[in-house]
Tab-separated table of C-alpha atoms in Angstrom:
chain	number	residue	atom	x	y	z
A	1	MET	CA	-11.528	31.378	12.262
A	2	GLU	CA	-11.299	27.310	12.259
A	3	HIS	CA	-13.887	25.445	14.479
A	4	ILE	CA	-11.213	23.154	15.857
A	5	ASN	CA	-13.610	19.987	17.849
A	6	GLN	CA	-12.123	18.216	21.386
A	7	ASN	CA	-12.011	14.778	19.961
A	8	LYS	CA	-12.128	11.885	22.190
A	9	LEU	CA	-7.958	12.078	23.812
A	10	GLY	CA	-9.544	15.720	25.543
A	11	ILE	CA	-6.784	17.771	23.760
A	12	LYS	CA	-8.147	20.348	21.373
A	13	MET	CA	-5.776	19.954	18.177
A	14	LYS	CA	-6.048	19.304	14.694
A	15	ILE	CA	-4.681	16.241	13.905
A	16	VAL	CA	-4.012	15.264	10.024
A	17	PRO	CA	-3.297	12.009	9.164
A	18	VAL	CA	-0.985	11.669	6.818
A	19	ILE	CA	-0.597	8.041	5.205
A	20	MET	CA	2.567	6.855	3.248
A	21	ALA	CA	0.602	3.692	1.112
A	22	GLY	CA	3.644	3.187	-1.244
A	23	GLY	CA	6.023	0.522	-0.763
A	24	SER	CA	6.321	-3.272	-3.317
A	25	GLY	CA	5.870	-5.546	-0.227
A	26	SER	CA	8.564	-8.026	-2.058
A	27	ARG	CA	9.009	-10.261	1.300
A	28	LEU	CA	5.139	-11.329	1.348
A	29	TRP	CA	5.012	-11.781	-1.982
A	30	PRO	CA	3.820	-13.703	-3.556
A	31	MET	CA	0.390	-12.141	-1.960
A	32	SER	CA	2.268	-9.416	-2.091
A	33	ARG	CA	2.795	-7.737	-5.704
A	34	ALA	CA	3.906	-4.532	-7.644
A	35	LEU	CA	0.823	-4.381	-8.492
A	36	HIS	CA	-1.077	-5.130	-5.472
A	37	PRO	CA	1.452	-4.945	-2.767
A	38	LYS	CA	1.007	-5.428	0.960
A	39	GLN	CA	-0.836	-2.089	2.159
A	40	PHE	CA	-3.585	-3.647	0.076
A	41	LEU	CA	-4.362	-7.193	0.498
A	42	LYS	CA	-6.377	-7.932	3.355
A	43	LEU	CA	-3.689	-10.005	5.396
A	44	THR	CA	-5.380	-9.972	8.756
A	45	SER	CA	-9.232	-8.791	8.885
A	46	SER	CA	-11.362	-8.363	5.870
A	47	ASN	CA	-10.058	-4.854	5.637
A	48	SER	CA	-6.819	-3.904	3.678
A	49	MET	CA	-3.880	-2.996	6.030
A	50	LEU	CA	-4.372	0.531	4.373
A	51	GLN	CA	-8.328	0.021	5.544
A	52	GLU	CA	-7.531	-0.046	8.646
A	53	THR	CA	-4.507	2.346	9.342
A	54	VAL	CA	-7.159	4.718	8.567
A	55	LEU	CA	-9.685	3.261	10.992
A	56	ARG	CA	-7.896	3.462	13.303
A	57	THR	CA	-7.757	6.785	13.284
A	58	LEU	CA	-11.075	7.853	13.275
A	59	SER	CA	-11.778	8.082	17.318
A	60	PHE	CA	-9.389	11.020	17.242
A	61	ALA	CA	-8.285	12.434	14.467
A	62	ASP	CA	-10.567	15.351	13.517
A	63	SER	CA	-9.487	15.879	9.765
A	64	LYS	CA	-9.565	13.806	6.135
A	65	ASN	CA	-6.427	12.112	5.878
A	66	ILE	CA	-3.430	12.286	3.389
A	67	VAL	CA	-2.760	9.642	1.424
A	68	ILE	CA	0.788	9.795	-0.343
A	69	CYS	CA	1.158	6.639	-2.837
A	70	ASN	CA	2.584	5.871	-6.004
A	71	GLU	CA	1.237	6.484	-10.156
A	72	ASP	CA	0.265	2.402	-10.564
A	73	HIS	CA	-1.806	2.394	-7.186
A	74	ARG	CA	-3.549	5.288	-6.901
A	75	PHE	CA	-7.208	3.853	-8.114
A	76	LEU	CA	-6.433	1.027	-5.772
A	77	ALA	CA	-6.314	2.850	-3.288
A	78	ALA	CA	-9.323	5.952	-3.848
A	79	GLU	CA	-12.002	2.724	-4.009
A	80	GLN	CA	-10.115	1.483	-0.952
A	81	LEU	CA	-10.588	4.902	0.143
A	82	ARG	CA	-14.220	5.015	-0.954
A	83	GLU	CA	-15.383	2.027	0.601
A	84	ILE	CA	-15.070	2.770	4.129
A	85	ASN	CA	-16.263	6.633	3.063
A	86	GLN	CA	-12.904	7.524	4.121
A	87	LEU	CA	-11.602	9.396	1.447
A	88	GLY	CA	-9.577	12.660	1.165
A	89	GLN	CA	-6.389	13.877	-0.517
A	90	ILE	CA	-4.566	11.700	-2.507
A	91	ILE	CA	-0.914	12.828	-3.378
A	92	LEU	CA	0.805	10.637	-5.975
A	93	GLU	CA	4.030	11.042	-6.209
A	94	PRO	CA	5.689	10.507	-10.039
A	95	VAL	CA	8.432	8.171	-8.398
A	96	GLY	CA	9.302	6.496	-5.771
A	97	ARG	CA	12.011	9.302	-3.437
A	98	ASN	CA	11.890	7.601	0.251
A	99	THR	CA	9.924	9.196	2.763
A	100	ALA	CA	11.487	12.256	3.999
A	101	PRO	CA	10.072	14.085	0.183
A	102	ALA	CA	6.625	11.838	0.075
A	103	ILE	CA	6.139	13.620	3.704
A	104	ALA	CA	6.963	17.144	2.979
A	105	LEU	CA	4.826	16.898	-0.321
A	106	ALA	CA	1.824	16.693	2.061
A	107	ALA	CA	3.333	19.048	4.561
A	108	LEU	CA	3.209	21.584	2.209
A	109	GLU	CA	-0.391	20.978	1.085
A	110	LEU	CA	-1.397	20.844	4.900
A	111	GLN	CA	0.404	23.647	4.777
A	112	LYS	CA	-1.566	25.604	2.782
A	113	GLN	CA	-5.594	25.010	4.490
A	114	ASN	CA	-3.573	25.042	8.391
A	115	ASN	CA	-0.162	25.675	9.050
A	116	GLU	CA	-0.667	24.242	12.970
A	117	ALA	CA	-1.733	21.443	11.902
A	118	LEU	CA	-0.583	18.421	13.537
A	119	MET	CA	0.699	15.483	11.253
A	120	LEU	CA	0.530	11.817	12.010
A	121	VAL	CA	2.798	10.709	9.758
A	122	LEU	CA	1.790	6.231	9.966
A	123	ALA	CA	2.883	3.249	7.211
A	124	ALA	CA	-0.373	1.530	6.009
A	125	ASP	CA	1.218	-0.823	5.916
A	126	HIS	CA	1.370	-2.355	9.618
A	127	VAL	CA	-0.844	-3.847	12.525
A	128	ILE	CA	-1.205	-2.465	15.788
A	129	LYS	CA	-3.988	-4.559	17.586
A	130	ASP	CA	-4.209	-2.223	20.855
A	131	VAL	CA	-6.415	0.374	19.315
A	132	ALA	CA	-6.917	1.772	22.851
A	133	ALA	CA	-2.647	2.307	23.878
A	134	PHE	CA	-1.862	3.268	20.483
A	135	GLU	CA	-4.652	6.459	21.227
A	136	GLU	CA	-3.394	7.432	24.593
A	137	SER	CA	0.911	6.920	23.010
A	138	VAL	CA	-0.593	9.958	20.587
A	139	LYS	CA	-2.933	11.918	22.853
A	140	LYS	CA	1.244	12.102	24.726
A	141	ALA	CA	3.042	13.110	21.581
A	142	THR	CA	0.780	15.550	20.914
A	143	VAL	CA	1.375	17.349	23.743
A	144	ALA	CA	5.214	17.735	22.637
A	145	ALA	CA	4.322	18.175	19.185
A	146	GLN	CA	2.121	21.080	20.210
A	147	GLN	CA	5.041	22.660	21.622
A	148	GLY	CA	7.403	22.290	18.958
A	149	LYS	CA	8.722	18.947	19.068
A	150	MET	CA	9.430	16.379	16.583
A	151	VAL	CA	7.737	13.513	18.067
A	152	THR	CA	8.974	9.415	16.543
A	153	PHE	CA	7.091	6.583	17.881
A	154	GLY	CA	9.118	4.044	19.569
A	155	ILE	CA	7.643	0.563	20.182
A	156	VAL	CA	8.335	-1.050	23.040
A	157	PRO	CA	10.383	-4.254	22.804
A	158	THR	CA	9.581	-7.702	22.866
A	159	HIS	CA	12.614	-9.775	22.239
A	160	ALA	CA	16.370	-9.106	20.642
A	161	GLU	CA	15.217	-7.922	16.983
A	162	THR	CA	18.148	-8.067	13.736
A	163	GLY	CA	15.115	-6.568	11.595
A	164	TYR	CA	14.650	-3.176	12.765
A	165	GLY	CA	15.983	-0.282	13.629
A	166	TYR	CA	16.314	1.415	17.760
A	167	ILE	CA	16.170	4.893	19.254
A	168	LYS	CA	17.694	5.046	22.567
A	169	ARG	CA	16.471	7.257	25.001
A	170	GLY	CA	17.869	9.988	26.498
A	171	ASP	CA	16.045	12.403	29.408
A	172	SER	CA	13.236	12.157	30.387
A	173	GLN	CA	10.668	15.197	28.588
A	174	LEU	CA	7.065	15.336	27.739
A	175	SER	CA	5.236	12.027	28.779
A	176	GLY	CA	8.408	11.067	26.238
A	177	PHE	CA	11.880	10.842	26.148
A	178	THR	CA	14.652	13.113	24.316
A	179	VAL	CA	16.172	11.294	20.987
A	180	ASN	CA	19.659	9.975	22.175
A	181	GLN	CA	20.567	8.298	19.193
A	182	PHE	CA	19.071	6.571	16.524
A	183	VAL	CA	20.874	3.118	15.474
A	184	GLU	CA	20.821	0.806	12.546
A	185	LYS	CA	19.393	-3.212	12.646
A	186	PRO	CA	21.852	-4.702	14.816
A	187	ASP	CA	23.071	-8.106	14.712
A	188	LEU	CA	21.983	-10.843	17.277
A	189	ALA	CA	24.123	-9.722	20.408
A	190	THR	CA	23.731	-6.459	19.706
A	191	ALA	CA	19.890	-6.674	19.923
A	192	GLN	CA	20.338	-8.538	23.144
A	193	GLU	CA	22.418	-6.016	24.545
A	194	TYR	CA	19.731	-3.662	24.124
A	195	ILE	CA	16.437	-4.980	25.379
A	196	ASN	CA	19.241	-5.485	28.687
A	197	SER	CA	19.837	-2.389	29.043
A	198	GLY	CA	16.155	-0.901	29.285
A	199	ASP	CA	17.057	1.530	26.592
A	200	TYR	CA	16.450	1.093	23.499
A	201	TYR	CA	12.797	1.484	21.594
A	202	TRP	CA	12.491	-0.287	18.271
A	203	ASN	CA	12.006	1.742	15.524
A	204	SER	CA	8.076	1.923	13.877
A	205	GLY	CA	8.477	4.594	11.639
A	206	MET	CA	6.164	6.637	12.996
A	207	PHE	CA	6.073	10.408	13.474
A	208	LEU	CA	3.929	12.512	14.789
A	209	PHE	CA	5.286	16.964	14.230
A	210	LYS	CA	3.499	20.041	12.989
A	211	ALA	CA	3.294	20.912	9.513
A	212	SER	CA	5.277	23.966	10.111
A	213	ASP	CA	7.685	22.338	12.233
A	214	TYR	CA	9.065	19.444	9.883
A	215	LEU	CA	9.451	21.697	7.074
A	216	LYS	CA	11.141	24.182	9.059
A	217	GLU	CA	13.626	21.213	10.016
A	218	LEU	CA	14.127	20.286	6.414
A	219	GLN	CA	14.859	23.183	5.434
A	220	LYS	CA	17.442	23.865	8.013
A	221	HIS	CA	18.896	19.843	7.656
A	222	ARG	CA	18.752	19.650	3.403
A	223	PRO	CA	17.128	22.393	2.083
A	224	ASP	CA	17.932	20.335	-1.396
A	225	ILE	CA	15.040	18.622	-0.512
A	226	TYR	CA	12.600	20.739	0.855
A	227	GLN	CA	13.072	23.063	-2.846
A	228	ALA	CA	13.039	20.235	-4.939
A	229	CYS	CA	8.990	19.123	-3.193
A	230	LEU	CA	8.288	23.256	-3.083
A	231	LYS	CA	8.489	23.706	-6.856
A	232	ALA	CA	6.711	19.638	-7.509
A	233	ILE	CA	3.273	20.762	-4.848
A	234	ASP	CA	3.866	24.967	-6.529
A	235	HIS	CA	2.120	23.611	-10.004
A	236	THR	CA	0.094	20.565	-8.786
A	237	THR	CA	-2.564	19.458	-11.365
A	238	SER	CA	-5.844	18.173	-9.497
A	239	ASP	CA	-6.764	14.614	-11.329
A	240	LEU	CA	-10.443	13.529	-10.601
A	241	ASP	CA	-9.206	12.469	-6.401
A	242	PHE	CA	-5.553	13.067	-7.181
A	243	ILE	CA	-3.237	15.583	-6.026
A	244	ARG	CA	-0.670	15.526	-9.311
A	245	VAL	CA	2.685	17.189	-8.616
A	246	ASN	CA	5.342	18.564	-10.732
A	247	GLU	CA	7.050	15.661	-12.262
A	248	GLN	CA	10.232	17.002	-13.586
A	249	GLU	CA	10.796	19.163	-10.789
A	250	PHE	CA	9.875	16.304	-8.013
A	251	LEU	CA	12.726	14.158	-10.811
A	252	LYS	CA	15.709	15.787	-9.276
A	253	CYS	CA	14.736	15.640	-5.528
A	254	PRO	CA	17.560	13.433	-3.897
A	255	SER	CA	15.898	10.031	-2.300
A	256	GLU	CA	16.596	9.919	1.633
A	257	SER	CA	14.444	8.890	4.635
A	258	ILE	CA	13.251	11.082	7.178
A	259	ASP	CA	15.091	9.604	9.965
A	260	TYR	CA	18.491	10.354	7.756
A	261	ALA	CA	17.064	14.293	6.495
A	262	VAL	CA	15.603	15.445	10.133
A	263	MET	CA	15.670	13.142	12.499
A	264	GLU	CA	18.398	12.522	13.275
A	265	LYS	CA	19.607	16.391	12.921
A	266	THR	CA	17.090	17.585	14.608
A	267	ASP	CA	18.325	19.120	18.337
A	268	ASN	CA	13.958	18.832	19.133
A	269	ALA	CA	13.480	15.160	18.715
A	270	VAL	CA	11.429	12.942	21.076
A	271	VAL	CA	10.335	9.564	21.833
A	272	ILE	CA	6.757	8.793	23.001
A	273	PRO	CA	6.852	4.892	23.981
A	274	LEU	CA	4.230	2.571	22.283
A	275	ASP	CA	2.968	-1.111	22.857
A	276	ALA	CA	-0.016	-1.690	21.483
A	277	LYS	CA	1.051	-4.897	20.132
A	278	TRP	CA	2.717	-3.368	16.767
A	279	SER	CA	3.805	-5.285	13.756
A	280	ASP	CA	5.433	-3.508	10.400
A	281	VAL	CA	3.805	-7.501	8.626
A	282	GLY	CA	7.671	-7.521	7.387
A	283	ALA	CA	7.437	-11.247	6.367
A	284	TRP	CA	4.962	-14.455	6.349
A	285	SER	CA	6.628	-15.241	9.963
A	286	ALA	CA	5.750	-12.072	10.967
A	287	LEU	CA	2.063	-13.052	9.985
A	288	TRP	CA	1.825	-16.263	12.029
A	289	ASP	CA	3.501	-13.995	15.256
A	290	ILE	CA	0.392	-11.819	15.461
A	291	SER	CA	-2.344	-14.585	14.067
A	292	ASP	CA	-4.641	-16.528	16.323
A	293	LYS	CA	-3.339	-20.538	16.060
A	294	ASP	CA	-4.544	-23.867	16.818
A	295	LEU	CA	-3.623	-26.073	19.040
A	296	ASN	CA	-0.499	-27.296	16.746
A	297	ASN	CA	0.064	-23.443	16.671
A	298	ASN	CA	-0.555	-23.377	13.278
A	299	VAL	CA	-2.654	-20.829	11.973
A	300	MET	CA	-4.819	-21.450	8.864
A	301	GLN	CA	-6.186	-18.828	5.730
A	302	GLY	CA	-8.777	-20.669	3.599
A	303	ASP	CA	-9.168	-25.081	2.737
A	304	VAL	CA	-6.538	-26.291	4.674
A	305	LEU	CA	-5.830	-29.348	6.080
A	306	THR	CA	-3.236	-31.004	7.907
A	307	HIS	CA	-2.202	-33.668	10.182
A	308	ASN	CA	0.859	-34.662	12.005
A	309	SER	CA	1.710	-30.717	11.286
A	310	SER	CA	2.522	-27.512	13.540
A	311	ASN	CA	3.755	-24.210	14.318
A	312	SER	CA	3.400	-23.649	10.601
A	313	TYR	CA	1.122	-20.911	8.328
A	314	PHE	CA	-0.940	-21.761	5.987
A	315	ASN	CA	-2.387	-19.602	2.667
A	316	ALA	CA	-4.866	-21.108	0.422
A	317	GLU	CA	-7.030	-18.279	-1.928
A	318	HIS	CA	-7.752	-20.895	-4.417
A	319	LYS	CA	-7.593	-24.399	-3.912
A	320	MET	CA	-7.162	-26.617	-0.298
A	321	ILE	CA	-4.134	-27.115	0.796
A	322	ALA	CA	-2.763	-30.847	2.456
A	323	ALA	CA	-0.565	-30.710	4.995
A	324	VAL	CA	1.185	-33.924	6.861
A	325	GLY	CA	4.117	-34.172	9.003
A	326	VAL	CA	5.135	-31.218	8.111
A	327	ASP	CA	6.818	-28.122	11.911
A	328	ASN	CA	7.927	-25.121	10.944
A	329	ILE	CA	7.296	-24.106	6.935
A	330	VAL	CA	5.102	-21.570	5.213
A	331	VAL	CA	2.573	-22.235	2.538
A	332	ILE	CA	1.255	-19.332	0.547
A	333	GLU	CA	-1.111	-20.515	-3.195
A	334	THR	CA	-2.330	-18.210	-5.224
A	335	LYS	CA	-3.689	-18.369	-8.877
A	336	ASP	CA	-0.984	-18.573	-10.259
A	337	ALA	CA	2.201	-19.541	-8.028
A	338	VAL	CA	2.732	-21.321	-4.617
A	339	LEU	CA	5.541	-20.530	-2.157
A	340	VAL	CA	7.105	-23.527	0.219
A	341	ALA	CA	8.987	-21.764	2.688
A	342	HIS	CA	10.938	-22.715	5.949
A	343	LYS	CA	9.493	-19.862	8.446
A	344	ASP	CA	12.866	-19.153	9.614
A	345	LYS	CA	13.931	-18.438	6.458
A	346	VAL	CA	10.479	-16.252	5.603
A	347	GLN	CA	13.055	-12.444	5.143
A	348	ASP	CA	14.909	-14.676	1.554
A	349	VAL	CA	11.577	-14.088	-0.001
A	350	LYS	CA	13.279	-11.199	-1.484
A	351	ALA	CA	15.855	-13.272	-3.509
A	352	ILE	CA	13.037	-15.464	-5.243
A	353	VAL	CA	11.113	-12.297	-6.284
A	354	GLU	CA	14.947	-10.641	-7.711
A	355	GLN	CA	15.286	-14.469	-9.989
A	356	LEU	CA	11.957	-13.906	-11.274
A	357	LYS	CA	12.258	-10.391	-12.649
A	358	SER	CA	16.311	-11.160	-13.642
A	359	GLN	CA	14.158	-13.546	-15.846
A	360	ASN	CA	11.972	-10.984	-17.568
A	361	ARG	CA	8.982	-12.890	-15.877
A	362	THR	CA	5.738	-11.234	-14.967
A	363	GLU	CA	4.473	-12.964	-11.296
A	364	HIS	CA	6.928	-10.690	-9.437
A	365	HIS	CA	4.881	-7.540	-11.090
A	366	LEU	CA	0.887	-8.565	-10.796
A	367	HIS	CA	-1.474	-11.426	-9.726
A	368	ARG	CA	-3.727	-13.231	-12.385
A	369	GLU	CA	-6.065	-11.092	-10.582
A	370	VAL	CA	-6.188	-7.670	-12.209
A	371	TYR	CA	-7.535	-4.792	-10.803
A	372	ARG	CA	-8.180	-1.696	-12.457
A	373	PRO	CA	-10.458	1.464	-12.062
A	374	TRP	CA	-12.985	-0.191	-13.663
A	375	GLY	CA	-13.810	-3.805	-12.317
A	376	LYS	CA	-11.151	-6.404	-12.752
A	377	TYR	CA	-9.293	-8.931	-14.826
A	378	ASP	CA	-8.686	-12.784	-14.499
A	379	SER	CA	-6.694	-14.990	-17.034
A	380	ILE	CA	-7.925	-18.375	-17.027
A	381	ASP	CA	-6.089	-20.166	-20.093
A	382	PHE	CA	-3.620	-18.849	-22.532
A	383	GLY	CA	-1.651	-20.199	-24.930
A	384	GLU	CA	0.689	-19.276	-27.755
A	385	ARG	CA	-1.116	-17.473	-29.956
A	386	ASP	CA	-4.605	-16.944	-27.645
A	387	GLN	CA	-5.779	-16.267	-24.260
A	388	VAL	CA	-8.362	-16.272	-22.314
A	389	LYS	CA	-9.904	-13.886	-19.408
A	390	ARG	CA	-13.184	-12.947	-17.410
A	391	ILE	CA	-13.602	-9.782	-16.901
A	392	THR	CA	-15.745	-8.038	-14.591
A	393	VAL	CA	-17.026	-4.533	-15.773
A	394	LYS	CA	-18.569	-2.993	-12.331
A	395	PRO	CA	-22.037	-0.798	-12.471
A	396	GLY	CA	-21.342	2.315	-14.544
A	397	GLU	CA	-18.127	1.561	-15.082
A	398	LYS	CA	-16.514	1.811	-19.174
A	399	LEU	CA	-13.066	0.884	-20.233
A	400	SER	CA	-11.384	3.292	-22.599
A	401	ILE	CA	-11.821	3.824	-26.244
A	402	GLN	CA	-9.399	1.703	-27.239
A	403	MET	CA	-7.506	0.310	-30.528
A	404	HIS	CA	-5.495	-3.629	-30.854
A	405	HIS	CA	-2.417	-4.012	-33.884
A	406	HIS	CA	-1.834	-7.339	-33.077
A	407	ARG	CA	-5.220	-9.073	-31.732
A	408	SER	CA	-9.022	-9.289	-32.118
A	409	GLU	CA	-10.862	-9.832	-29.761
A	410	HIS	CA	-14.331	-12.039	-29.209
A	411	TRP	CA	-16.737	-11.127	-25.700
A	412	ILE	CA	-19.028	-14.033	-24.582
A	413	VAL	CA	-21.248	-11.895	-21.945
A	414	VAL	CA	-21.753	-14.640	-18.847
A	415	SER	CA	-24.256	-12.100	-16.425
A	416	GLY	CA	-24.947	-8.660	-17.006
A	417	THR	CA	-25.156	-6.828	-19.912
A	418	ALA	CA	-22.706	-4.799	-22.188
A	419	LYS	CA	-23.071	-1.419	-24.739
A	420	VAL	CA	-19.590	-2.340	-26.501
A	421	THR	CA	-19.102	0.460	-29.199
A	422	ASN	CA	-17.808	-1.771	-32.080
A	423	GLY	CA	-15.852	0.865	-34.903
A	424	GLU	CA	-18.824	2.702	-35.858
A	425	GLN	CA	-22.054	0.397	-34.869
A	426	THR	CA	-22.785	0.044	-31.169
A	427	ILE	CA	-25.256	-2.647	-29.723
A	428	ILE	CA	-26.717	-3.614	-26.724
A	429	VAL	CA	-25.048	-7.450	-25.694
A	430	THR	CA	-26.579	-9.880	-22.996
A	431	GLU	CA	-26.573	-12.843	-21.369
A	432	ASP	CA	-25.332	-15.677	-23.415
A	433	GLN	CA	-25.254	-13.417	-26.136
A	434	SER	CA	-21.400	-12.285	-28.029
A	435	THR	CA	-19.855	-10.141	-30.670
A	436	TYR	CA	-16.654	-10.182	-32.101
A	437	ILE	CA	-13.802	-7.178	-31.941
A	438	PRO	CA	-11.124	-7.355	-35.205
A	439	LEU	CA	-8.052	-6.506	-35.158
A	440	GLY	CA	-7.592	-2.559	-35.884
A	441	THR	CA	-11.475	-2.047	-34.672
A	442	ILE	CA	-11.448	1.136	-32.424
A	443	HIS	CA	-13.403	0.020	-29.185
A	444	ALA	CA	-15.091	0.655	-26.495
A	445	LEU	CA	-16.689	-2.083	-23.340
A	446	GLU	CA	-19.745	-0.283	-20.982
A	447	ASN	CA	-21.684	-1.653	-18.058
A	448	PRO	CA	-24.634	0.344	-18.298
A	449	GLY	CA	-27.039	-2.343	-15.574
A	450	LYS	CA	-26.923	-2.532	-12.627
A	451	ILE	CA	-25.039	-5.748	-11.458
A	452	PRO	CA	-21.671	-5.770	-12.290
A	453	LEU	CA	-21.084	-7.589	-15.723
A	454	GLU	CA	-19.593	-11.108	-16.463
A	455	MET	CA	-17.596	-11.731	-19.509
A	456	ILE	CA	-15.342	-13.923	-21.226
A	457	GLU	CA	-13.261	-12.115	-23.635
A	458	VAL	CA	-11.145	-14.647	-26.240
A	459	GLN	CA	-8.072	-12.550	-28.039
A	460	THR	CA	-6.209	-14.006	-30.726
A	461	GLY	CA	-3.018	-13.297	-32.824
A	462	SER	CA	0.447	-12.707	-33.034
A	463	TYR	CA	0.864	-10.469	-29.844
A	464	LEU	CA	-1.435	-10.563	-26.667
A	465	GLY	CA	0.765	-8.246	-24.558
A	466	GLU	CA	-1.979	-5.100	-22.666
A	467	ASP	CA	0.721	-2.850	-23.688
A	468	ASP	CA	-1.258	-3.355	-27.619
A	469	ILE	CA	-3.531	-0.836	-26.694
A	470	VAL	CA	-4.006	2.254	-28.434
A	471	ARG	CA	-5.918	4.837	-26.294
A	472	PHE	CA	-8.312	7.420	-28.109
A	473	GLU	CA	-10.102	8.765	-25.075
A	474	ASP	CA	-9.946	6.925	-20.927
A	475	ARG	CA	-12.052	8.900	-17.987
A	476	TYR	CA	-9.846	7.981	-15.317
A	477	GLY	CA	-7.561	10.013	-17.185
A	478	ARG	CA	-4.872	6.765	-18.120
A	479	VAL	CA	-2.445	6.846	-20.984
A	480	LYS	CA	-1.461	2.900	-20.341
A	481	GLY	CA	-2.591	0.572	-17.240
């Protein structure tokens, strides 16, 4: 019989954090991009938003977390969880199908281990500053969830907000309230009516319930989603730290949110108020709202100088930002893009992302500096037939054994030691030494040392895209990327 610890909340229970780490966070471009979205960024502390989400559950969760993310982010998620020594289970979605199927995959996997476990479903990209208040709300929610209720957390609103859906509460029940109604994002006048009534909360998208209860409700109201997820999870494969579900079966699954699929249909929904300085950081203005400000109401991250400027958000990653005589704006600087926006119009940043997509540009998809499971590379310079990268390989890591059809490569070691496979030859290349990889030659790069390997790669050829890689062997299970 499994031993259930009595944790900080003072209640004997089994709580498993289930953290949804999908999504692209396009409103936080240019820092958030498709291959490195906001949940993996360090926007509010020295930890990423995913790491902060995991850490705030440690005082009461008595089981390792389950993280759900997509294929493209698998190594980012694993590495960030490893950094805080909280690597649990990572379920990979072959394709995004919204929250109802994602939570179903976690529930089905959890049910194999403990049918009565409580799932605390959290988004990886939320900020909660008052952790004690969050813990108190979870404690209240636990009482209801143990009695079979489907608990959602309603954020106590601070103003009339048109960017969130709302939950209308009903009668008092089990430290919370019955759910009277879920309502869509309102216009400003309607939102003000909601606030004035005192009967509405912002819909947080966070939940607590038994895995078995969620699956029962899903099977009742959306059997098509339930069956598709059941077939997908019945044929999982383990790959390094990841659980891969059956792609063909999951592709058949309808895309639906948990609100539409279950919470709006169930008779067992309960809302627990949460007043914990919460934000979903849905835009740059939200980061300004929750950040510490100077005497002129400015938020400044990085190398920023201002004169006669106020009420603005500045974030400099690599270059200095100098602002003179501006008010109520947002300036974001990254290695390859600068965003300047009126603070009241930052929701429209998505329109820029759509323009980038329509023009077949790459700035919406990946950063100039790209992270890989073995380390990272930074595209320093490029021309029509040449590209220069700075490559960092972590100690003990190795790039795939590969070949290129359209380019040759020169490698210059700046620091550390490189073990290079170049055709039939394997050599050691150390600081201030170089080697040349001819076009069409099978090659590999490895760091056998104890410190990071730093090197400069100069590519020349007729095509320099990342898809000109033929992999023969890869320790990370990659076909591409």
